[in-house]
Amino acid sequence: MAKFSKNSMVLCFLVAIVFVISSASASTRLKKFDHPTKGDGTLNFLVIGDWGRRGTYNQSHVARQMERVGEKLDIDFVLSTGDNFYDNGLTGIHDTNFVESFTNIYTAKSLQKQWYSVLGNHDYRGNVEAQLSPYLRKIDSRWVCLRSFVVNAEIAEIFMVDTTPFEEKYFTTPKDHIYDWRGVLPRQAYMANVLKELEKALSESTAKWKIVLGHHAIRSAGHHGDTPILVDRFLPILRKYDVDFYMNGHDHCLEHISDTESRLQFLVSGAGSKAWRGDTKGINRDDVHFFHDGQGFMSVELTPTEAEIKYYDVFGSVRHRWNRSKLLLHSAM
């Protein structure tokens, strides 16, 4: 009987280990949203960041131009690069800032599509759990905001990642700001998990186009410049898995920068409302193709073999256009 009991204990212990390992494996898989496209092999969407100011700082004017472009392109969805609600995120699920800065601003029929959003540093200054809460979808069904997740849009997969906890200064020198770090601490473990989840998702992707989107820049000629920890921790992963585009906000401008060692393109769209007005760094670098110091947004048009990126200003004028063939990209590399 004692022998049986000992064997049983060993078996239970092994089962427990397998369960823990399986649970850990499952926890490192990003939640995926399948977004069916129009069925014609194309994908069109808009990208905007740093916007939520109750319509001020030209937010409403940018929204009207998004309406026009969204209708013309018959967009599938909108991506938000974070800093969704200024100045300090949302206070709770009933904060009127959600309706006043989102629902009541982006009212056009062409913008009544899913909005996939990540958090920015200003969002972390509020009640993060409120902004992540499914309750907000009862107020406006367009809203989808998680820390990190994947949008599977058939010909493209978009890997939305939470970059704010990677910036140490928000922890060590927060100034007068109070950040909501629930769900993030311990920080080092959280960052390691974000990177592990991202790399696993990228390694499994068979999409024609791979896009990673976060709030903070990897490369930028704007106010904040490059983000060293993202250059160190994110960039090698993006290069390893042949990511096509890294999109971000944080700098309140529009930018297009090329990676010097791969086909990766850095696309900044953080001009949804207040702009920086003249605060730039390294704008004359050879890898900087475009920089616009003003409000605006970006459109993305994809087919299985072609990409077209356009940047629009607050008046709806196209300030920069960039085309690339997927076949030519591979042959060139």
PDB file of N, CA, C and O in Angstrom, residues 47-50 79-83 118-120 158-161 163 211-227 230 238 245-257 264-272 276 296-298 311:
ATOM      1  N   VAL A  47      -4.349  54.458 -39.898  1.00  0.00           N
ATOM      2  CA  VAL A  47      -3.549  54.407 -38.670  1.00  0.00           C
ATOM      3  C   VAL A  47      -3.467  55.813 -38.091  1.00  0.00           C
ATOM      4  O   VAL A  47      -3.078  56.756 -38.788  1.00  0.00           O
ATOM      5  N   ILE A  48      -3.838  55.938 -36.815  1.00  0.00           N
ATOM      6  CA  ILE A  48      -3.820  57.240 -36.151  1.00  0.00           C
ATOM      7  C   ILE A  48      -3.354  57.053 -34.717  1.00  0.00           C
ATOM      8  O   ILE A  48      -3.559  55.991 -34.116  1.00  0.00           O
ATOM      9  N   GLY A  49      -2.707  58.054 -34.167  1.00  0.00           N
ATOM     10  CA  GLY A  49      -2.255  57.961 -32.785  1.00  0.00           C
ATOM     11  C   GLY A  49      -2.291  59.298 -32.075  1.00  0.00           C
ATOM     12  O   GLY A  49      -2.395  60.350 -32.709  1.00  0.00           O
ATOM     13  N   ASP A  50      -2.262  59.245 -30.737  1.00  0.00           N
ATOM     14  CA  ASP A  50      -2.129  60.456 -29.908  1.00  0.00           C
ATOM     15  C   ASP A  50      -3.250  61.448 -30.223  1.00  0.00           C
ATOM     16  O   ASP A  50      -2.992  62.581 -30.618  1.00  0.00           O
ATOM     17  N   LEU A  79      -6.447  51.386 -36.938  1.00  0.00           N
ATOM     18  CA  LEU A  79      -5.480  51.043 -35.902  1.00  0.00           C
ATOM     19  C   LEU A  79      -5.114  52.302 -35.131  1.00  0.00           C
ATOM     20  O   LEU A  79      -4.854  53.351 -35.730  1.00  0.00           O
ATOM     21  N   SER A  80      -5.075  52.202 -33.811  1.00  0.00           N
ATOM     22  CA  SER A  80      -4.643  53.318 -32.971  1.00  0.00           C
ATOM     23  C   SER A  80      -3.328  52.970 -32.303  1.00  0.00           C
ATOM     24  O   SER A  80      -3.189  51.914 -31.672  1.00  0.00           O
ATOM     25  N   THR A  81      -2.352  53.885 -32.428  1.00  0.00           N
ATOM     26  CA  THR A  81      -1.018  53.648 -31.872  1.00  0.00           C
ATOM     27  C   THR A  81      -0.872  54.112 -30.423  1.00  0.00           C
ATOM     28  O   THR A  81       0.235  54.170 -29.904  1.00  0.00           O
ATOM     29  N   GLY A  82      -1.967  54.429 -29.761  1.00  0.00           N
ATOM     30  CA  GLY A  82      -1.922  54.726 -28.334  1.00  0.00           C
ATOM     31  C   GLY A  82      -1.969  56.202 -27.990  1.00  0.00           C
ATOM     32  O   GLY A  82      -1.998  57.059 -28.859  1.00  0.00           O
ATOM     33  N   ASP A  83      -1.931  56.487 -26.683  1.00  0.00           N
ATOM     34  CA  ASP A  83      -2.286  57.798 -26.136  1.00  0.00           C
ATOM     35  C   ASP A  83      -3.657  58.157 -26.679  1.00  0.00           C
ATOM     36  O   ASP A  83      -3.863  59.155 -27.381  1.00  0.00           O
ATOM     37  N   VAL A 118      -3.760  50.075 -28.927  1.00  0.00           N
ATOM     38  CA  VAL A 118      -2.835  49.754 -27.846  1.00  0.00           C
ATOM     39  C   VAL A 118      -2.804  50.924 -26.872  1.00  0.00           C
ATOM     40  O   VAL A 118      -3.331  52.000 -27.157  1.00  0.00           O
ATOM     41  N   LEU A 119      -2.181  50.708 -25.736  1.00  0.00           N
ATOM     42  CA  LEU A 119      -2.055  51.745 -24.717  1.00  0.00           C
ATOM     43  C   LEU A 119      -0.804  52.576 -24.942  1.00  0.00           C
ATOM     44  O   LEU A 119       0.236  52.061 -25.359  1.00  0.00           O
ATOM     45  N   GLY A 120      -0.889  53.873 -24.637  1.00  0.00           N
ATOM     46  CA  GLY A 120       0.276  54.745 -24.628  1.00  0.00           C
ATOM     47  C   GLY A 120       0.607  55.159 -23.213  1.00  0.00           C
ATOM     48  O   GLY A 120      -0.108  54.813 -22.263  1.00  0.00           O
ATOM     49  N   ILE A 158      -1.231  41.679 -37.894  1.00  0.00           N
ATOM     50  CA  ILE A 158      -0.775  42.879 -37.201  1.00  0.00           C
ATOM     51  C   ILE A 158      -0.584  42.526 -35.728  1.00  0.00           C
ATOM     52  O   ILE A 158      -1.522  42.113 -35.044  1.00  0.00           O
ATOM     53  N   PHE A 159       0.640  42.685 -35.263  1.00  0.00           N
ATOM     54  CA  PHE A 159       1.017  42.296 -33.909  1.00  0.00           C
ATOM     55  C   PHE A 159       1.063  43.562 -33.046  1.00  0.00           C
ATOM     56  O   PHE A 159       1.996  44.361 -33.156  1.00  0.00           O
ATOM     57  N   MET A 160       0.051  43.733 -32.232  1.00  0.00           N
ATOM     58  CA  MET A 160      -0.092  44.925 -31.402  1.00  0.00           C
ATOM     59  C   MET A 160       0.604  44.659 -30.065  1.00  0.00           C
ATOM     60  O   MET A 160       0.271  43.700 -29.367  1.00  0.00           O
ATOM     61  N   VAL A 161       1.573  45.506 -29.708  1.00  0.00           N
ATOM     62  CA  VAL A 161       2.372  45.233 -28.512  1.00  0.00           C
ATOM     63  C   VAL A 161       2.384  46.432 -27.554  1.00  0.00           C
ATOM     64  O   VAL A 161       2.305  47.590 -27.960  1.00  0.00           O
ATOM     65  N   THR A 163       4.303  48.736 -25.361  1.00  0.00           N
ATOM     66  CA  THR A 163       5.691  49.196 -25.225  1.00  0.00           C
ATOM     67  C   THR A 163       5.937  50.095 -24.015  1.00  0.00           C
ATOM     68  O   THR A 163       7.089  50.257 -23.597  1.00  0.00           O
ATOM     69  N   ILE A 211       3.142  43.030 -39.735  1.00  0.00           N
ATOM     70  CA  ILE A 211       3.172  44.395 -39.228  1.00  0.00           C
ATOM     71  C   ILE A 211       3.187  44.349 -37.704  1.00  0.00           C
ATOM     72  O   ILE A 211       2.376  43.656 -37.086  1.00  0.00           O
ATOM     73  N   VAL A 212       4.115  45.057 -37.080  1.00  0.00           N
ATOM     74  CA  VAL A 212       4.142  45.193 -35.630  1.00  0.00           C
ATOM     75  C   VAL A 212       3.812  46.639 -35.282  1.00  0.00           C
ATOM     76  O   VAL A 212       4.316  47.564 -35.930  1.00  0.00           O
ATOM     77  N   LEU A 213       2.943  46.817 -34.297  1.00  0.00           N
ATOM     78  CA  LEU A 213       2.509  48.166 -33.913  1.00  0.00           C
ATOM     79  C   LEU A 213       2.636  48.334 -32.410  1.00  0.00           C
ATOM     80  O   LEU A 213       2.175  47.498 -31.636  1.00  0.00           O
ATOM     81  N   GLY A 214       3.286  49.407 -32.000  1.00  0.00           N
ATOM     82  CA  GLY A 214       3.389  49.766 -30.592  1.00  0.00           C
ATOM     83  C   GLY A 214       3.260  51.273 -30.441  1.00  0.00           C
ATOM     84  O   GLY A 214       3.190  52.002 -31.436  1.00  0.00           O
ATOM     85  N   HIS A 215       3.255  51.751 -29.221  1.00  0.00           N
ATOM     86  CA  HIS A 215       3.122  53.198 -29.032  1.00  0.00           C
ATOM     87  C   HIS A 215       4.443  53.921 -29.256  1.00  0.00           C
ATOM     88  O   HIS A 215       4.497  54.964 -29.918  1.00  0.00           O
ATOM     89  N   HIS A 216       5.526  53.384 -28.718  1.00  0.00           N
ATOM     90  CA  HIS A 216       6.819  54.070 -28.765  1.00  0.00           C
ATOM     91  C   HIS A 216       7.588  53.733 -30.041  1.00  0.00           C
ATOM     92  O   HIS A 216       7.470  52.640 -30.593  1.00  0.00           O
ATOM     93  N   ALA A 217       8.375  54.690 -30.482  1.00  0.00           N
ATOM     94  CA  ALA A 217       9.158  54.526 -31.703  1.00  0.00           C
ATOM     95  C   ALA A 217      10.365  53.620 -31.467  1.00  0.00           C
ATOM     96  O   ALA A 217      10.943  53.607 -30.377  1.00  0.00           O
ATOM     97  N   ILE A 218      10.734  52.888 -32.496  1.00  0.00           N
ATOM     98  CA  ILE A 218      12.064  52.284 -32.524  1.00  0.00           C
ATOM     99  C   ILE A 218      13.028  53.308 -33.111  1.00  0.00           C
ATOM    100  O   ILE A 218      14.037  53.656 -32.518  1.00  0.00           O
ATOM    101  N   ARG A 219      12.676  53.821 -34.291  1.00  0.00           N
ATOM    102  CA  ARG A 219      13.427  54.907 -34.919  1.00  0.00           C
ATOM    103  C   ARG A 219      12.502  56.106 -35.104  1.00  0.00           C
ATOM    104  O   ARG A 219      11.363  55.960 -35.548  1.00  0.00           O
ATOM    105  N   SER A 220      12.995  57.292 -34.771  1.00  0.00           N
ATOM    106  CA  SER A 220      12.207  58.508 -34.956  1.00  0.00           C
ATOM    107  C   SER A 220      13.129  59.720 -35.018  1.00  0.00           C
ATOM    108  O   SER A 220      14.145  59.779 -34.328  1.00  0.00           O
ATOM    109  N   ALA A 221      12.755  60.670 -35.868  1.00  0.00           N
ATOM    110  CA  ALA A 221      13.461  61.950 -35.931  1.00  0.00           C
ATOM    111  C   ALA A 221      12.676  63.031 -35.202  1.00  0.00           C
ATOM    112  O   ALA A 221      12.986  64.216 -35.307  1.00  0.00           O
ATOM    113  N   GLY A 222      11.645  62.620 -34.474  1.00  0.00           N
ATOM    114  CA  GLY A 222      10.802  63.570 -33.761  1.00  0.00           C
ATOM    115  C   GLY A 222      11.307  63.902 -32.372  1.00  0.00           C
ATOM    116  O   GLY A 222      12.455  63.627 -32.009  1.00  0.00           O
ATOM    117  N   HIS A 223      10.441  64.482 -31.570  1.00  0.00           N
ATOM    118  CA  HIS A 223      10.753  64.984 -30.238  1.00  0.00           C
ATOM    119  C   HIS A 223      11.442  63.941 -29.359  1.00  0.00           C
ATOM    120  O   HIS A 223      12.455  64.232 -28.703  1.00  0.00           O
ATOM    121  N   HIS A 224      10.933  62.729 -29.326  1.00  0.00           N
ATOM    122  CA  HIS A 224      11.473  61.699 -28.439  1.00  0.00           C
ATOM    123  C   HIS A 224      12.670  60.963 -29.034  1.00  0.00           C
ATOM    124  O   HIS A 224      13.463  60.372 -28.300  1.00  0.00           O
ATOM    125  N   GLY A 225      12.785  60.976 -30.347  1.00  0.00           N
ATOM    126  CA  GLY A 225      13.890  60.273 -30.997  1.00  0.00           C
ATOM    127  C   GLY A 225      13.768  58.756 -30.877  1.00  0.00           C
ATOM    128  O   GLY A 225      12.707  58.217 -30.559  1.00  0.00           O
ATOM    129  N   ASP A 226      14.874  58.049 -31.143  1.00  0.00           N
ATOM    130  CA  ASP A 226      14.888  56.591 -31.035  1.00  0.00           C
ATOM    131  C   ASP A 226      14.646  56.170 -29.576  1.00  0.00           C
ATOM    132  O   ASP A 226      14.993  56.904 -28.642  1.00  0.00           O
ATOM    133  N   THR A 227      14.094  54.979 -29.409  1.00  0.00           N
ATOM    134  CA  THR A 227      13.912  54.416 -28.075  1.00  0.00           C
ATOM    135  C   THR A 227      14.944  53.310 -27.884  1.00  0.00           C
ATOM    136  O   THR A 227      14.788  52.211 -28.429  1.00  0.00           O
ATOM    137  N   LEU A 230      13.999  49.642 -27.145  1.00  0.00           N
ATOM    138  CA  LEU A 230      13.285  48.980 -28.241  1.00  0.00           C
ATOM    139  C   LEU A 230      14.251  48.626 -29.365  1.00  0.00           C
ATOM    140  O   LEU A 230      14.096  47.598 -30.030  1.00  0.00           O
ATOM    141  N   LEU A 238      12.304  41.785 -34.921  1.00  0.00           N
ATOM    142  CA  LEU A 238      11.626  42.209 -36.149  1.00  0.00           C
ATOM    143  C   LEU A 238      12.456  41.867 -37.382  1.00  0.00           C
ATOM    144  O   LEU A 238      11.918  41.443 -38.410  1.00  0.00           O
ATOM    145  N   PHE A 245       6.670  46.195 -41.573  1.00  0.00           N
ATOM    146  CA  PHE A 245       6.457  47.551 -41.063  1.00  0.00           C
ATOM    147  C   PHE A 245       6.395  47.537 -39.541  1.00  0.00           C
ATOM    148  O   PHE A 245       5.782  46.648 -38.944  1.00  0.00           O
ATOM    149  N   TYR A 246       7.030  48.537 -38.935  1.00  0.00           N
ATOM    150  CA  TYR A 246       6.793  48.828 -37.524  1.00  0.00           C
ATOM    151  C   TYR A 246       6.106  50.178 -37.461  1.00  0.00           C
ATOM    152  O   TYR A 246       6.640  51.189 -37.947  1.00  0.00           O
ATOM    153  N   MET A 247       4.909  50.216 -36.861  1.00  0.00           N
ATOM    154  CA  MET A 247       4.113  51.437 -36.786  1.00  0.00           C
ATOM    155  C   MET A 247       4.009  51.888 -35.340  1.00  0.00           C
ATOM    156  O   MET A 247       3.883  51.065 -34.432  1.00  0.00           O
ATOM    157  N   ASN A 248       4.050  53.193 -35.128  1.00  0.00           N
ATOM    158  CA  ASN A 248       3.965  53.713 -33.762  1.00  0.00           C
ATOM    159  C   ASN A 248       3.450  55.142 -33.750  1.00  0.00           C
ATOM    160  O   ASN A 248       3.301  55.781 -34.792  1.00  0.00           O
ATOM    161  N   GLY A 249       3.208  55.638 -32.554  1.00  0.00           N
ATOM    162  CA  GLY A 249       2.838  57.033 -32.338  1.00  0.00           C
ATOM    163  C   GLY A 249       3.885  57.678 -31.444  1.00  0.00           C
ATOM    164  O   GLY A 249       5.057  57.659 -31.735  1.00  0.00           O
ATOM    165  N   HIS A 250       3.420  58.253 -30.313  1.00  0.00           N
ATOM    166  CA  HIS A 250       4.267  58.862 -29.286  1.00  0.00           C
ATOM    167  C   HIS A 250       4.850  60.188 -29.746  1.00  0.00           C
ATOM    168  O   HIS A 250       4.653  61.206 -29.076  1.00  0.00           O
ATOM    169  N   ASP A 251       5.588  60.214 -30.846  1.00  0.00           N
ATOM    170  CA  ASP A 251       5.982  61.499 -31.415  1.00  0.00           C
ATOM    171  C   ASP A 251       4.810  62.043 -32.223  1.00  0.00           C
ATOM    172  O   ASP A 251       4.260  61.349 -33.088  1.00  0.00           O
ATOM    173  N   HIS A 252       4.469  63.310 -31.950  1.00  0.00           N
ATOM    174  CA  HIS A 252       3.258  63.899 -32.528  1.00  0.00           C
ATOM    175  C   HIS A 252       3.544  64.464 -33.919  1.00  0.00           C
ATOM    176  O   HIS A 252       3.545  65.680 -34.136  1.00  0.00           O
ATOM    177  N   CYS A 253       3.780  63.562 -34.838  1.00  0.00           N
ATOM    178  CA  CYS A 253       4.153  63.936 -36.191  1.00  0.00           C
ATOM    179  C   CYS A 253       3.893  62.738 -37.097  1.00  0.00           C
ATOM    180  O   CYS A 253       3.366  61.712 -36.660  1.00  0.00           O
ATOM    181  N   LEU A 254       4.265  62.883 -38.361  1.00  0.00           N
ATOM    182  CA  LEU A 254       4.182  61.800 -39.336  1.00  0.00           C
ATOM    183  C   LEU A 254       5.584  61.563 -39.884  1.00  0.00           C
ATOM    184  O   LEU A 254       6.260  62.511 -40.281  1.00  0.00           O
ATOM    185  N   GLU A 255       6.018  60.288 -39.933  1.00  0.00           N
ATOM    186  CA  GLU A 255       7.374  59.989 -40.376  1.00  0.00           C
ATOM    187  C   GLU A 255       7.428  58.679 -41.158  1.00  0.00           C
ATOM    188  O   GLU A 255       6.633  57.765 -40.906  1.00  0.00           O
ATOM    189  N   HIS A 256       8.402  58.608 -42.049  1.00  0.00           N
ATOM    190  CA  HIS A 256       8.750  57.357 -42.727  1.00  0.00           C
ATOM    191  C   HIS A 256      10.264  57.232 -42.725  1.00  0.00           C
ATOM    192  O   HIS A 256      10.972  58.067 -43.289  1.00  0.00           O
ATOM    193  N   ILE A 257      10.754  56.172 -42.082  1.00  0.00           N
ATOM    194  CA  ILE A 257      12.188  55.919 -41.954  1.00  0.00           C
ATOM    195  C   ILE A 257      12.445  54.465 -42.357  1.00  0.00           C
ATOM    196  O   ILE A 257      11.667  53.576 -42.024  1.00  0.00           O
ATOM    197  N   LEU A 264      12.741  46.351 -43.310  1.00  0.00           N
ATOM    198  CA  LEU A 264      11.806  46.919 -42.353  1.00  0.00           C
ATOM    199  C   LEU A 264      11.668  48.433 -42.540  1.00  0.00           C
ATOM    200  O   LEU A 264      12.659  49.148 -42.694  1.00  0.00           O
ATOM    201  N   GLN A 265      10.410  48.901 -42.498  1.00  0.00           N
ATOM    202  CA  GLN A 265      10.113  50.329 -42.591  1.00  0.00           C
ATOM    203  C   GLN A 265       9.489  50.795 -41.279  1.00  0.00           C
ATOM    204  O   GLN A 265       8.596  50.136 -40.729  1.00  0.00           O
ATOM    205  N   PHE A 266       9.953  51.939 -40.771  1.00  0.00           N
ATOM    206  CA  PHE A 266       9.416  52.533 -39.551  1.00  0.00           C
ATOM    207  C   PHE A 266       8.426  53.625 -39.950  1.00  0.00           C
ATOM    208  O   PHE A 266       8.805  54.613 -40.602  1.00  0.00           O
ATOM    209  N   LEU A 267       7.177  53.456 -39.559  1.00  0.00           N
ATOM    210  CA  LEU A 267       6.109  54.364 -39.967  1.00  0.00           C
ATOM    211  C   LEU A 267       5.487  54.992 -38.727  1.00  0.00           C
ATOM    212  O   LEU A 267       4.839  54.298 -37.927  1.00  0.00           O
ATOM    213  N   VAL A 268       5.687  56.285 -38.554  1.00  0.00           N
ATOM    214  CA  VAL A 268       5.185  56.993 -37.378  1.00  0.00           C
ATOM    215  C   VAL A 268       3.895  57.712 -37.727  1.00  0.00           C
ATOM    216  O   VAL A 268       3.835  58.495 -38.677  1.00  0.00           O
ATOM    217  N   SER A 269       2.843  57.431 -36.936  1.00  0.00           N
ATOM    218  CA  SER A 269       1.563  58.129 -37.101  1.00  0.00           C
ATOM    219  C   SER A 269       1.034  58.472 -35.714  1.00  0.00           C
ATOM    220  O   SER A 269       0.253  57.736 -35.118  1.00  0.00           O
ATOM    221  N   GLY A 270       1.506  59.621 -35.200  1.00  0.00           N
ATOM    222  CA  GLY A 270       1.112  60.063 -33.869  1.00  0.00           C
ATOM    223  C   GLY A 270       0.597  61.488 -33.878  1.00  0.00           C
ATOM    224  O   GLY A 270       0.789  62.241 -32.929  1.00  0.00           O
ATOM    225  N   ALA A 271      -0.082  61.847 -34.982  1.00  0.00           N
ATOM    226  CA  ALA A 271      -0.469  63.245 -35.195  1.00  0.00           C
ATOM    227  C   ALA A 271      -1.980  63.444 -35.204  1.00  0.00           C
ATOM    228  O   ALA A 271      -2.503  64.261 -35.940  1.00  0.00           O
ATOM    229  N   GLY A 272      -2.677  62.676 -34.354  1.00  0.00           N
ATOM    230  CA  GLY A 272      -4.134  62.738 -34.359  1.00  0.00           C
ATOM    231  C   GLY A 272      -4.721  63.999 -33.778  1.00  0.00           C
ATOM    232  O   GLY A 272      -5.892  64.311 -34.012  1.00  0.00           O
ATOM    233  N   TRP A 276       3.901  68.729 -32.372  1.00  0.00           N
ATOM    234  CA  TRP A 276       5.053  69.208 -31.601  1.00  0.00           C
ATOM    235  C   TRP A 276       5.539  70.607 -32.017  1.00  0.00           C
ATOM    236  O   TRP A 276       6.170  71.305 -31.250  1.00  0.00           O
ATOM    237  N   GLY A 296      -2.270  64.843 -38.668  1.00  0.00           N
ATOM    238  CA  GLY A 296      -2.616  64.020 -39.812  1.00  0.00           C
ATOM    239  C   GLY A 296      -2.729  62.564 -39.437  1.00  0.00           C
ATOM    240  O   GLY A 296      -2.789  62.194 -38.256  1.00  0.00           O
ATOM    241  N   PHE A 297      -2.709  61.699 -40.454  1.00  0.00           N
ATOM    242  CA  PHE A 297      -2.875  60.263 -40.237  1.00  0.00           C
ATOM    243  C   PHE A 297      -2.308  59.522 -41.438  1.00  0.00           C
ATOM    244  O   PHE A 297      -1.812  60.147 -42.387  1.00  0.00           O
ATOM    245  N   MET A 298      -2.398  58.208 -41.402  1.00  0.00           N
ATOM    246  CA  MET A 298      -1.801  57.377 -42.439  1.00  0.00           C
ATOM    247  C   MET A 298      -2.822  56.373 -42.953  1.00  0.00           C
ATOM    248  O   MET A 298      -3.671  55.894 -42.199  1.00  0.00           O
ATOM    249  N   TYR A 311       0.462  59.358 -46.384  1.00  0.00           N
ATOM    250  CA  TYR A 311       0.327  60.224 -45.225  1.00  0.00           C
ATOM    251  C   TYR A 311      -0.485  61.447 -45.618  1.00  0.00           C
ATOM    252  O   TYR A 311      -0.174  62.106 -46.620  1.00  0.00           O
TER     253      TYR A 311
END
